[in-house]
């Protein structure tokens, strides 16, 4: 993790999808504007997307037990921790599903060990971008 300023946090995660394809994720969480900028690459193709406050509010409606603010915090935790359990014992799983030639759906789920299952936390559609453009943001 790198902290670029007081309101912005940057995280890097290496992950595998269901087909065991390797991806690299850079998420930039902007606390002030309540947005998460996502850069994703498998080194052959790259995608970019943004999760904004309105999208979080809409995603939170799928989980009536959570307010938009607690859902946003949960989403931040998923992107900051990735697929590793931390002090609170939560771990997350990320999946990528190709929608068409230029778009990919990026999905994040919480791993519920007690039930041996996954709870979908959210998803966002990412648009393909030139590989060089996206890989540059990782350096």
mmCIF file of C-alpha atoms in Angstrom:
data_model
loop_
_atom_site.group_PDB
_atom_site.id
_atom_site.type_symbol
_atom_site.label_atom_id
_atom_site.label_comp_id
_atom_site.label_asym_id
_atom_site.label_seq_id
_atom_site.Cartn_x
_atom_site.Cartn_y
_atom_site.Cartn_z
ATOM 1 C CA UNK A 1 0.000 0.000 0.000
ATOM 2 C CA UNK A 2 1.143 3.555 -0.678
ATOM 3 C CA UNK A 3 -0.432 6.644 0.821
ATOM 4 C CA UNK A 4 -0.178 9.545 -1.632
ATOM 5 C CA UNK A 5 -1.932 12.139 0.548
ATOM 6 C CA UNK A 6 -4.161 12.344 3.613
ATOM 7 C CA UNK A 7 -7.373 11.552 1.709
ATOM 8 C CA UNK A 8 -6.111 9.130 -0.930
ATOM 9 C CA UNK A 9 -4.917 5.542 -0.443
ATOM 10 C CA UNK A 10 -3.405 3.314 -3.117
ATOM 11 C CA UNK A 11 -3.391 -0.493 -2.975
ATOM 12 C CA UNK A 12 -1.851 -3.141 -5.236
ATOM 13 C CA UNK A 13 -3.185 -6.696 -5.335
ATOM 14 C CA UNK A 14 -2.217 -9.729 -7.392
ATOM 15 C CA UNK A 15 -5.147 -12.067 -7.982
ATOM 16 C CA UNK A 16 -6.300 -15.121 -9.904
ATOM 17 C CA UNK A 17 -9.723 -15.415 -11.530
ATOM 18 C CA UNK A 18 -11.854 -18.560 -11.804
ATOM 19 C CA UNK A 19 -9.861 -19.695 -14.854
ATOM 20 C CA UNK A 20 -6.596 -19.257 -12.879
ATOM 21 C CA UNK A 21 -5.594 -16.283 -15.031
ATOM 22 C CA UNK A 22 -3.331 -13.845 -13.194
ATOM 23 C CA UNK A 23 -4.410 -10.191 -12.849
ATOM 24 C CA UNK A 24 -2.883 -7.151 -11.196
ATOM 25 C CA UNK A 25 -5.172 -4.612 -9.556
ATOM 26 C CA UNK A 26 -4.376 -1.061 -8.524
ATOM 27 C CA UNK A 27 -7.131 0.651 -6.572
ATOM 28 C CA UNK A 28 -6.972 4.295 -5.562
ATOM 29 C CA UNK A 29 -9.411 5.133 -2.790
ATOM 30 C CA UNK A 30 -10.233 8.845 -2.564
ATOM 31 C CA UNK A 31 -11.763 9.389 0.875
ATOM 32 C CA UNK A 32 -12.673 13.017 0.202
ATOM 33 C CA UNK A 33 -14.697 12.307 -2.957
ATOM 34 C CA UNK A 34 -15.796 8.784 -1.945
ATOM 35 C CA UNK A 35 -14.528 7.216 -5.163
ATOM 36 C CA UNK A 36 -12.419 4.180 -5.966
ATOM 37 C CA UNK A 37 -10.435 4.252 -9.214
ATOM 38 C CA UNK A 38 -9.635 0.773 -10.526
ATOM 39 C CA UNK A 39 -6.827 -0.187 -12.904
ATOM 40 C CA UNK A 40 -6.756 -3.873 -13.854
ATOM 41 C CA UNK A 41 -4.386 -5.737 -16.159
ATOM 42 C CA UNK A 42 -3.477 -9.295 -17.062
ATOM 43 C CA UNK A 43 -0.452 -7.858 -18.941
ATOM 44 C CA UNK A 44 -2.141 -8.736 -22.267
ATOM 45 C CA UNK A 45 -5.181 -6.479 -21.844
ATOM 46 C CA UNK A 46 -6.018 -3.666 -19.435
ATOM 47 C CA UNK A 47 -9.193 -2.071 -18.089
ATOM 48 C CA UNK A 48 -10.148 1.006 -16.051
ATOM 49 C CA UNK A 49 -13.244 1.939 -14.065
ATOM 50 C CA UNK A 50 -14.480 4.081 -11.205
ATOM 51 C CA UNK A 51 -16.784 3.292 -8.320
ATOM 52 C CA UNK A 52 -18.411 6.517 -7.193
ATOM 53 C CA UNK A 53 -20.708 7.338 -4.276
ATOM 54 C CA UNK A 54 -23.874 6.874 -6.372
ATOM 55 C CA UNK A 55 -22.779 3.388 -7.500
ATOM 56 C CA UNK A 56 -22.020 2.474 -3.880
ATOM 57 C CA UNK A 57 -25.481 3.698 -2.865
ATOM 58 C CA UNK A 58 -27.079 1.520 -5.581
ATOM 59 C CA UNK A 59 -24.954 -1.520 -4.666
ATOM 60 C CA UNK A 60 -25.817 -1.036 -0.967
ATOM 61 C CA UNK A 61 -29.532 -1.358 -1.800
ATOM 62 C CA UNK A 62 -28.874 -5.035 -2.558
ATOM 63 C CA UNK A 63 -27.888 -5.430 1.101
ATOM 64 C CA UNK A 64 -30.705 -3.860 3.155
ATOM 65 C CA UNK A 65 -28.856 -4.591 6.394
ATOM 66 C CA UNK A 66 -26.089 -2.123 5.465
ATOM 67 C CA UNK A 67 -26.263 1.634 5.023
ATOM 68 C CA UNK A 68 -24.462 3.187 2.039
ATOM 69 C CA UNK A 69 -21.706 4.436 4.374
ATOM 70 C CA UNK A 70 -21.097 1.037 5.973
ATOM 71 C CA UNK A 71 -21.253 -0.599 2.537
ATOM 72 C CA UNK A 72 -18.661 1.895 1.224
ATOM 73 C CA UNK A 73 -16.435 1.080 4.222
ATOM 74 C CA UNK A 74 -16.870 -2.636 3.502
ATOM 75 C CA UNK A 75 -15.938 -2.054 -0.150
ATOM 76 C CA UNK A 76 -12.879 -0.025 0.879
ATOM 77 C CA UNK A 77 -11.811 -2.847 3.189
ATOM 78 C CA UNK A 78 -12.116 -5.367 0.335
ATOM 79 C CA UNK A 79 -9.938 -3.270 -1.959
ATOM 80 C CA UNK A 80 -7.378 -2.478 0.735
ATOM 81 C CA UNK A 81 -6.996 -6.046 1.986
ATOM 82 C CA UNK A 82 -7.479 -8.058 -1.142
ATOM 83 C CA UNK A 83 -7.426 -11.811 -0.836
ATOM 84 C CA UNK A 84 -5.682 -11.873 2.531
ATOM 85 C CA UNK A 85 -7.287 -12.213 5.955
ATOM 86 C CA UNK A 86 -6.280 -9.474 8.357
ATOM 87 C CA UNK A 87 -6.760 -8.746 12.055
ATOM 88 C CA UNK A 88 -10.557 -8.803 11.694
ATOM 89 C CA UNK A 89 -10.391 -12.197 9.956
ATOM 90 C CA UNK A 90 -12.089 -11.127 6.721
ATOM 91 C CA UNK A 91 -10.791 -12.126 3.327
ATOM 92 C CA UNK A 92 -12.079 -11.350 -0.131
ATOM 93 C CA UNK A 93 -12.176 -13.006 -3.524
ATOM 94 C CA UNK A 94 -12.078 -11.121 -6.823
ATOM 95 C CA UNK A 95 -13.395 -12.381 -10.150
ATOM 96 C CA UNK A 96 -13.246 -11.073 -13.695
ATOM 97 C CA UNK A 97 -15.908 -11.897 -16.246
ATOM 98 C CA UNK A 98 -15.535 -10.772 -19.857
ATOM 99 C CA UNK A 99 -18.705 -9.083 -21.075
ATOM 100 C CA UNK A 100 -17.582 -8.385 -24.638
ATOM 101 C CA UNK A 101 -14.430 -7.448 -26.535
ATOM 102 C CA UNK A 102 -13.909 -4.113 -24.718
ATOM 103 C CA UNK A 103 -15.571 -4.601 -21.329
ATOM 104 C CA UNK A 104 -15.030 -6.734 -18.264
ATOM 105 C CA UNK A 105 -17.080 -7.116 -15.098
ATOM 106 C CA UNK A 106 -14.981 -6.972 -11.943
ATOM 107 C CA UNK A 107 -16.661 -8.651 -8.946
ATOM 108 C CA UNK A 108 -15.600 -8.711 -5.302
ATOM 109 C CA UNK A 109 -16.917 -11.173 -2.719
ATOM 110 C CA UNK A 110 -16.393 -11.702 0.990
ATOM 111 C CA UNK A 111 -15.276 -15.190 1.960
ATOM 112 C CA UNK A 112 -17.508 -16.597 4.722
ATOM 113 C CA UNK A 113 -15.441 -19.444 6.180
ATOM 114 C CA UNK A 114 -18.082 -20.563 8.704
ATOM 115 C CA UNK A 115 -20.500 -21.250 5.839
ATOM 116 C CA UNK A 116 -17.810 -22.246 3.336
ATOM 117 C CA UNK A 117 -19.313 -19.762 0.864
ATOM 118 C CA UNK A 118 -18.865 -16.375 -0.773
ATOM 119 C CA UNK A 119 -21.047 -13.279 -0.321
ATOM 120 C CA UNK A 120 -21.038 -10.917 -3.306
ATOM 121 C CA UNK A 121 -20.146 -7.439 -2.086
ATOM 122 C CA UNK A 122 -20.198 -5.615 -5.397
ATOM 123 C CA UNK A 123 -19.313 -5.375 -9.035
ATOM 124 C CA UNK A 124 -18.280 -2.739 -11.527
ATOM 125 C CA UNK A 125 -17.957 -2.697 -15.280
ATOM 126 C CA UNK A 126 -14.471 -1.781 -16.526
ATOM 127 C CA UNK A 127 -13.661 -0.444 -19.982
ATOM 128 C CA UNK A 128 -10.647 -1.637 -21.929
ATOM 129 C CA UNK A 129 -7.775 0.839 -22.185
ATOM 130 C CA UNK A 130 -4.432 0.646 -23.995
ATOM 131 C CA UNK A 131 -2.111 -1.732 -22.163
ATOM 132 C CA UNK A 132 0.795 0.760 -22.053
ATOM 133 C CA UNK A 133 -1.430 3.434 -20.488
ATOM 134 C CA UNK A 134 -2.592 1.183 -17.646
ATOM 135 C CA UNK A 135 0.718 -0.566 -16.968
ATOM 136 C CA UNK A 136 2.374 2.861 -16.539
ATOM 137 C CA UNK A 137 0.192 3.582 -13.482
ATOM 138 C CA UNK A 138 1.676 0.527 -11.762
ATOM 139 C CA UNK A 139 5.177 1.997 -11.800
#
